[in-house]
PDB file of C-alpha atoms in Angstrom:
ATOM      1  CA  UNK A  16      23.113  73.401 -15.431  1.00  0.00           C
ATOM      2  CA  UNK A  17      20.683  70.321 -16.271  1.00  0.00           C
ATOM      3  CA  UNK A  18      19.750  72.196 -19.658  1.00  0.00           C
ATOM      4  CA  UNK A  19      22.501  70.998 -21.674  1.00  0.00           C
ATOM      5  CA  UNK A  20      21.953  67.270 -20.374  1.00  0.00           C
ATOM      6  CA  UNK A  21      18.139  67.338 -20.926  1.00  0.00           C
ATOM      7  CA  UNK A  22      18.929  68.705 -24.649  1.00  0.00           C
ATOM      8  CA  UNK A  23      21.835  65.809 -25.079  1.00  0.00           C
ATOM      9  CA  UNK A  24      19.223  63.196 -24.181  1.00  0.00           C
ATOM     10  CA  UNK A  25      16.520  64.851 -24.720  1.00  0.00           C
ATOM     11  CA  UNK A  26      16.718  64.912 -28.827  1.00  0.00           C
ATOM     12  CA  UNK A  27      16.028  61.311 -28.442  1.00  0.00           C
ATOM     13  CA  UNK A  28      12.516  61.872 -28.135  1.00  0.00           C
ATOM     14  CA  UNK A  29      12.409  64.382 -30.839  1.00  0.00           C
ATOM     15  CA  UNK A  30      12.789  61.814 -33.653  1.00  0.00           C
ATOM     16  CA  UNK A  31       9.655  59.893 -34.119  1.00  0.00           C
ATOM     17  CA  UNK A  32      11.934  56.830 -34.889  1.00  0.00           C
ATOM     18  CA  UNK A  33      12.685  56.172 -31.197  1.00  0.00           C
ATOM     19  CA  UNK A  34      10.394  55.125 -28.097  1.00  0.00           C
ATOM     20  CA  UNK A  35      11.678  56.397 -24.730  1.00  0.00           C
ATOM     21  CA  UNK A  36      12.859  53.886 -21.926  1.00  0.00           C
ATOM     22  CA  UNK A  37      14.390  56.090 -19.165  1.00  0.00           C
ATOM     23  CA  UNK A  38      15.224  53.886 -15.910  1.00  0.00           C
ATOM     24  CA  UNK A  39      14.283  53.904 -12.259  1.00  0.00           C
ATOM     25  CA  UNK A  40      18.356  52.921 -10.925  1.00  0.00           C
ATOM     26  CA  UNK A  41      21.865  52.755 -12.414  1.00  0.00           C
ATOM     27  CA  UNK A  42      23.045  50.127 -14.298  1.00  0.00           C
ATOM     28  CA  UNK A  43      26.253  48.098 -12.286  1.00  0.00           C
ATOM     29  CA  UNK A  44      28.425  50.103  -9.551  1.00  0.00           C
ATOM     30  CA  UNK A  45      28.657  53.571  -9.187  1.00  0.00           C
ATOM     31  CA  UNK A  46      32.345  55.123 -10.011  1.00  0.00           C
ATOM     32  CA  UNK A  47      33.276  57.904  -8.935  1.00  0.00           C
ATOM     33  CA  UNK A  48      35.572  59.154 -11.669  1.00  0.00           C
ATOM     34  CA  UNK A  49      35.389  58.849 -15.821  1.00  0.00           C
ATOM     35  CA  UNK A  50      38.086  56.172 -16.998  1.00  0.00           C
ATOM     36  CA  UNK A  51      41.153  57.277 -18.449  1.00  0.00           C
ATOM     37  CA  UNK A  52      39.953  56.943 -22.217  1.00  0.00           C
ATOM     38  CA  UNK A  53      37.059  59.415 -21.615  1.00  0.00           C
ATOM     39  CA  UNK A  54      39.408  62.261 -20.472  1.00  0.00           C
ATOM     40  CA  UNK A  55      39.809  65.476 -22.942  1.00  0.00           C
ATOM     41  CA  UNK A  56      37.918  67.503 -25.545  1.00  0.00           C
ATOM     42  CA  UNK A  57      35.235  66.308 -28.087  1.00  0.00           C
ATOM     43  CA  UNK A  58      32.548  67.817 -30.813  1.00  0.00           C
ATOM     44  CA  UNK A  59      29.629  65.950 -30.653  1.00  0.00           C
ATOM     45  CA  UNK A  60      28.675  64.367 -33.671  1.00  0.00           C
ATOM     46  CA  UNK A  61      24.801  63.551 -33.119  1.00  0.00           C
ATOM     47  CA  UNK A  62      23.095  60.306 -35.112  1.00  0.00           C
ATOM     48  CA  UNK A  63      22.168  60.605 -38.490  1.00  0.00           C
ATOM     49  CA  UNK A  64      18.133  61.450 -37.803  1.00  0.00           C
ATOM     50  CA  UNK A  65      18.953  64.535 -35.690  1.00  0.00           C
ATOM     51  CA  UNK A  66      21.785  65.649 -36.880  1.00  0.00           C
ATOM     52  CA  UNK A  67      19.381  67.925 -39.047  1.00  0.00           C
ATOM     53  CA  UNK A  68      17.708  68.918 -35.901  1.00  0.00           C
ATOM     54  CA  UNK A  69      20.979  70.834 -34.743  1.00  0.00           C
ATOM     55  CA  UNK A  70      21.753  73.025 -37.989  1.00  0.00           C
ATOM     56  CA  UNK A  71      24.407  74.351 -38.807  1.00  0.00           C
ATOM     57  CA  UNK A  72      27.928  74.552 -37.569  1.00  0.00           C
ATOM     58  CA  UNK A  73      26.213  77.791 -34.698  1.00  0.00           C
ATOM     59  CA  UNK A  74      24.960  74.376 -33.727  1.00  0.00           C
ATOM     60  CA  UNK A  75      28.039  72.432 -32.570  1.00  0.00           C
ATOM     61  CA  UNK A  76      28.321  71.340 -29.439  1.00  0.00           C
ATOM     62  CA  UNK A  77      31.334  70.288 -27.260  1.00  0.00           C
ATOM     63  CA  UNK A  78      32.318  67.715 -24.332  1.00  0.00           C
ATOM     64  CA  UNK A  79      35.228  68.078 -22.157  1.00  0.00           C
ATOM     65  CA  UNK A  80      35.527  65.437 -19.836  1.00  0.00           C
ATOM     66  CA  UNK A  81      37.684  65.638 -16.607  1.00  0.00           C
ATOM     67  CA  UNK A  82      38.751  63.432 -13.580  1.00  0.00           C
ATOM     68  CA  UNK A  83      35.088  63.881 -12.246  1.00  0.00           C
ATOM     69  CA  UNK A  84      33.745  66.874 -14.514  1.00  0.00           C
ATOM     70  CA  UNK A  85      31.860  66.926 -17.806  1.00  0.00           C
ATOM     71  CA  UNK A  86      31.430  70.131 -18.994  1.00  0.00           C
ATOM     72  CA  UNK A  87      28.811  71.163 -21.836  1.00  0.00           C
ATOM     73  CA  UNK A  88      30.042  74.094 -24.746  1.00  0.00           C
ATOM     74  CA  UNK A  89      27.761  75.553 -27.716  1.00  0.00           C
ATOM     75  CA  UNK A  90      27.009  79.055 -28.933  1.00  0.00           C
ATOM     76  CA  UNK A  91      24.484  79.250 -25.929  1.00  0.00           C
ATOM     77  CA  UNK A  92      26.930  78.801 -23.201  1.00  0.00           C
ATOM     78  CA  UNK A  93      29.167  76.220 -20.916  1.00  0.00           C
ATOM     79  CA  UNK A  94      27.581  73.891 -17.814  1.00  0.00           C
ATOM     80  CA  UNK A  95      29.895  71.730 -15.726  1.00  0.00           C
ATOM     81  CA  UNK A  96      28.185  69.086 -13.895  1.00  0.00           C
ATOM     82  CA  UNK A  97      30.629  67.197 -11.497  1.00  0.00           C
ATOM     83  CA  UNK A  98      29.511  63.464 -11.091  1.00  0.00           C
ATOM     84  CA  UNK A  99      26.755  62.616  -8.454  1.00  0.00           C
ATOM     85  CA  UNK A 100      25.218  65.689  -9.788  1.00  0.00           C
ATOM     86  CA  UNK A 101      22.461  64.324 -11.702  1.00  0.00           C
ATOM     87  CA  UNK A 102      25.292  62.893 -13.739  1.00  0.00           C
ATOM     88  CA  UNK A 103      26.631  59.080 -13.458  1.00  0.00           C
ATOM     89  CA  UNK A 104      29.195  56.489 -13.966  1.00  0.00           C
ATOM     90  CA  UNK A 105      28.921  53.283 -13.271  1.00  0.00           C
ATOM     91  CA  UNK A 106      30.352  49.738 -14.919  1.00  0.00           C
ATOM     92  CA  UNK A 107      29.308  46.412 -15.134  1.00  0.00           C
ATOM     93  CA  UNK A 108      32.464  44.112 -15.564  1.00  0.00           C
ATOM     94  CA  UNK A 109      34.661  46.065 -18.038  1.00  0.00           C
ATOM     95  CA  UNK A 110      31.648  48.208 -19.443  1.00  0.00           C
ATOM     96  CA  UNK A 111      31.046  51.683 -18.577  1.00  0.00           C
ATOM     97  CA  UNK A 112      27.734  53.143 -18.800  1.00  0.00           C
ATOM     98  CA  UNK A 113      26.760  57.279 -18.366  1.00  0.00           C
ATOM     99  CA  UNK A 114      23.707  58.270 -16.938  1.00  0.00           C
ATOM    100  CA  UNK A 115      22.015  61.520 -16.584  1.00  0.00           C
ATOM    101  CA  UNK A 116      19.350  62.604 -14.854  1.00  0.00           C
ATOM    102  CA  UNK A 117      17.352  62.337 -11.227  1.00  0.00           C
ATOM    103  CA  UNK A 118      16.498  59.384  -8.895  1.00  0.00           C
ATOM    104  CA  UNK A 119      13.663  56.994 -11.269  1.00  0.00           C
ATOM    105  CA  UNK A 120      13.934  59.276 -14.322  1.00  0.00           C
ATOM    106  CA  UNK A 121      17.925  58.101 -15.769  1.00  0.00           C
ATOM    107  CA  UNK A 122      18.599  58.279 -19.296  1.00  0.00           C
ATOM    108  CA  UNK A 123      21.416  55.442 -19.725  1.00  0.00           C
ATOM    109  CA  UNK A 124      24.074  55.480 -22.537  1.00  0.00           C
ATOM    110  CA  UNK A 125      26.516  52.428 -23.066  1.00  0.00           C
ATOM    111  CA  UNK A 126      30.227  53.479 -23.468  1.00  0.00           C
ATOM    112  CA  UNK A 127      32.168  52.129 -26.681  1.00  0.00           C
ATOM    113  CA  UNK A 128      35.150  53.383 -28.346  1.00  0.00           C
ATOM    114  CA  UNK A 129      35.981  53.766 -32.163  1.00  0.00           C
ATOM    115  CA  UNK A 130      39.948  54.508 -32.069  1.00  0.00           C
ATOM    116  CA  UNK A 131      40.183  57.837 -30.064  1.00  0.00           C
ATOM    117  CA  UNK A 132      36.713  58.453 -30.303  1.00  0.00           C
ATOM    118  CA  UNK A 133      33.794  57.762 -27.715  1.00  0.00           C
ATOM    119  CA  UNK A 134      30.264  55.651 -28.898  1.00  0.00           C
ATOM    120  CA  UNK A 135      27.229  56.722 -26.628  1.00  0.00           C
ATOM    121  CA  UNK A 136      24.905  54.273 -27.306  1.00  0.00           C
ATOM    122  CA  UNK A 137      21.262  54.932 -25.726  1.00  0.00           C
ATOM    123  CA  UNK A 138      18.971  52.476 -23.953  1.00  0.00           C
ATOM    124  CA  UNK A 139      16.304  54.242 -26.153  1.00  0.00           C
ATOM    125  CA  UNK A 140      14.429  51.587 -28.109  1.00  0.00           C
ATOM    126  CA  UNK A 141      12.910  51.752 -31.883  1.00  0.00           C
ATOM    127  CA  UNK A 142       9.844  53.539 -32.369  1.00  0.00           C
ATOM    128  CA  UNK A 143       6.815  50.741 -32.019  1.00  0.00           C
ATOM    129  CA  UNK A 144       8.535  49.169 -29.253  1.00  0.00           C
ATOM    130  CA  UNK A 145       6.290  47.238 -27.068  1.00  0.00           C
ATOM    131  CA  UNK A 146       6.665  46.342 -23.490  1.00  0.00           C
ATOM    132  CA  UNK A 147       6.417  42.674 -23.880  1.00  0.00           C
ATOM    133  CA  UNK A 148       9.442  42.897 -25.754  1.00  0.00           C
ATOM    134  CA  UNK A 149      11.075  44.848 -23.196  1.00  0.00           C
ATOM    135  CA  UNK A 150      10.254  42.357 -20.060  1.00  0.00           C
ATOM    136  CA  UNK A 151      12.948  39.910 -20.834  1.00  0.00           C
ATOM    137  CA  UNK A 152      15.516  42.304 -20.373  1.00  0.00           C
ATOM    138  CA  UNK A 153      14.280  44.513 -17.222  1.00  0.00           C
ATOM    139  CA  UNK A 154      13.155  43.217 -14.273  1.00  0.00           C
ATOM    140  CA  UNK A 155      10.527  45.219 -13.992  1.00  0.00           C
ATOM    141  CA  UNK A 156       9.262  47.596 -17.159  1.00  0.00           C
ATOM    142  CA  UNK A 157       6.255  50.477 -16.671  1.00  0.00           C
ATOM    143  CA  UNK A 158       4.390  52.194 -19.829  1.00  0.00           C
ATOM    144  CA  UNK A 159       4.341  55.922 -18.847  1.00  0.00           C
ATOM    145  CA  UNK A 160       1.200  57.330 -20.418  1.00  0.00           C
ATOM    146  CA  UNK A 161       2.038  61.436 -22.127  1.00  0.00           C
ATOM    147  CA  UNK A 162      -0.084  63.596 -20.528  1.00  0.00           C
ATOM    148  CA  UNK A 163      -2.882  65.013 -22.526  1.00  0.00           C
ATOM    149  CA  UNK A 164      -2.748  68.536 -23.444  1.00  0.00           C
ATOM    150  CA  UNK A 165      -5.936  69.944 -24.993  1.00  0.00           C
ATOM    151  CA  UNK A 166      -5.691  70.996 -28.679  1.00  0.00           C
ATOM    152  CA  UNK A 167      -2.112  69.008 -29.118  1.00  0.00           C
ATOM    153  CA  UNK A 168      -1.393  65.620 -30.658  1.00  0.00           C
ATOM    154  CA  UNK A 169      -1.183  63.141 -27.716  1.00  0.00           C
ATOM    155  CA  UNK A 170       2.537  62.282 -27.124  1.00  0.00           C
ATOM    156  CA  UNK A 171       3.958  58.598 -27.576  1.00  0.00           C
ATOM    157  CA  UNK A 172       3.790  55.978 -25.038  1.00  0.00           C
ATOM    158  CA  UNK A 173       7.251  55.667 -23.551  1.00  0.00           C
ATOM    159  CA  UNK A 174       8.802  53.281 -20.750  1.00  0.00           C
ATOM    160  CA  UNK A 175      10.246  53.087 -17.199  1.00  0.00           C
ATOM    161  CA  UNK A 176      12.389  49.880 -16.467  1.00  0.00           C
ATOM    162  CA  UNK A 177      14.644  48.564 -13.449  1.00  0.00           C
ATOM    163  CA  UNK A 178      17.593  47.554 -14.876  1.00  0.00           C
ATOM    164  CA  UNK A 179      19.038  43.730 -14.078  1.00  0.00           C
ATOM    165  CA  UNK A 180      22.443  44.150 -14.654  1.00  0.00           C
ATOM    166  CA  UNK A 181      22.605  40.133 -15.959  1.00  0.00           C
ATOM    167  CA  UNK A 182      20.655  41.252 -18.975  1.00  0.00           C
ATOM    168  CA  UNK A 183      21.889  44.531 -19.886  1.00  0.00           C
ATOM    169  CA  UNK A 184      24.313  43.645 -22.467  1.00  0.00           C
ATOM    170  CA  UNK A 185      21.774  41.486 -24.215  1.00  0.00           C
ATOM    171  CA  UNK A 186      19.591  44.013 -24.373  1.00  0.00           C
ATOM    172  CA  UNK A 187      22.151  46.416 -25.991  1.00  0.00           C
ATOM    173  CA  UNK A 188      22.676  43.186 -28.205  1.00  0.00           C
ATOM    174  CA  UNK A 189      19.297  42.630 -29.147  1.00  0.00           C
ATOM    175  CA  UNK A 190      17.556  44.863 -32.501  1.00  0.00           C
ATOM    176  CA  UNK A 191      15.529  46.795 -29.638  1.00  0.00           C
ATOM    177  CA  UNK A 192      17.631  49.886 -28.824  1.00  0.00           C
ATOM    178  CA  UNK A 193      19.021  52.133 -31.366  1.00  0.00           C
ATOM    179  CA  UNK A 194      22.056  51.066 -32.812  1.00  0.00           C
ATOM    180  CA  UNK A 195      23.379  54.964 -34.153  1.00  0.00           C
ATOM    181  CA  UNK A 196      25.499  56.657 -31.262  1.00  0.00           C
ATOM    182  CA  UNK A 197      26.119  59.800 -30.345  1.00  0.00           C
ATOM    183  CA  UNK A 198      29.587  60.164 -31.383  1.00  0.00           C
ATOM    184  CA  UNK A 199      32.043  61.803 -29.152  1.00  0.00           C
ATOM    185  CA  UNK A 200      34.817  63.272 -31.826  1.00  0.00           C
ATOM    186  CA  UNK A 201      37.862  63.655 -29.886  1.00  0.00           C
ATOM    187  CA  UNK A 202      39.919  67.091 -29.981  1.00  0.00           C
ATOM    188  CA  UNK A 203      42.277  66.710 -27.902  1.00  0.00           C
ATOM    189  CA  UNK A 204      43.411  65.122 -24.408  1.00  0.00           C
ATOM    190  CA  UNK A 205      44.369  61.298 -23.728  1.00  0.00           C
ATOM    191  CA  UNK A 206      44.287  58.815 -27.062  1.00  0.00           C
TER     192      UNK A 206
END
């Protein structure tokens, strides 16, 4: 069930563009349902630098999202997570953020909408990032050393913050985090 989410947010880390900042809580107040404009079908269209990661069309994947479901579709299969299971809402004012993952580990995308499309933009920084930079925006911000693996290339250096819900916006404001979304093409359900 997770595999699909780790993939999602995992190809992040794949591109050596990016530097990793996963969170330790949830950005704003949890909801416990995916607003109106989210409902229906989409293909994902991934960000320029892995789109060539995925291949070919065998590649695509899909989104459906429901009241309180998202549900996962490529050539390898269909996962349904319902929310609260290792998948999150939440909003701060009149932004809505999705978060995946487990308790201290959360990968955080910002919600934004381009006509009847969805934006998910990730709290992942640019590669090089340092954690000076990162302070002002976290209220607390951790380097998480790879682990070393004998015979392999030592991983990058990536980061584990506590999100202050004051600064969020500023940091998805700032040149930090990557600016190209994950676009979520719609197919068909509300516009």
């Amino acid at each position: 069930m997770k595999y699909y989410f780790l993939l999602f947010a995992g190809l992040l880390l794949l591109n050596s563009s990016c530097t990793g900042v996963s969170s330790k809580n949830l950005p704003g107040t949890k909801v416990s349902s995916f607003p109106k404009k989210m409902i229906g079908e989409f293909e994902v269209v991934y960000p320029e630098d892995f789109a060539a990661l995925m291949g070919g069309d065998e590649a695509k994947t899909y989104v459906t999202f429901t009241k309180n479901e998202m549900s996962f579709k490529n050539v390898e299969g269909e996962t349904t997570t319902v929310i609260g299971d290792s998948l999150y809402v939440s909003t701060i004012g009149k932004t809505t953020y999705l978060s995946m993952g487990e308790q201290h580990y959360f990968t955080v995308f910002k919600v934004a909408y381009s006509g009847k499309d969805i934006l998910l933009y990730p709290m992942y920084a640019n590669q090089g990032t340092t954690k000076e930079q990162l302070e002002p925006y976290f209220s607390n911000v951790e380097e998480v050393i790879p682990e070393v693996v004998e015979g392999e290339e030592p991983g990058d250096v990536s980061y584990s913050v506590t999100i202050d819900d004051k600064k969020l916006d500023a940091y998805f404001k700032s040149d930090i985090p990557l600016k190209d979304p994950y676009r979520l093409k719609r197919i068909s359900g509300k516009k």
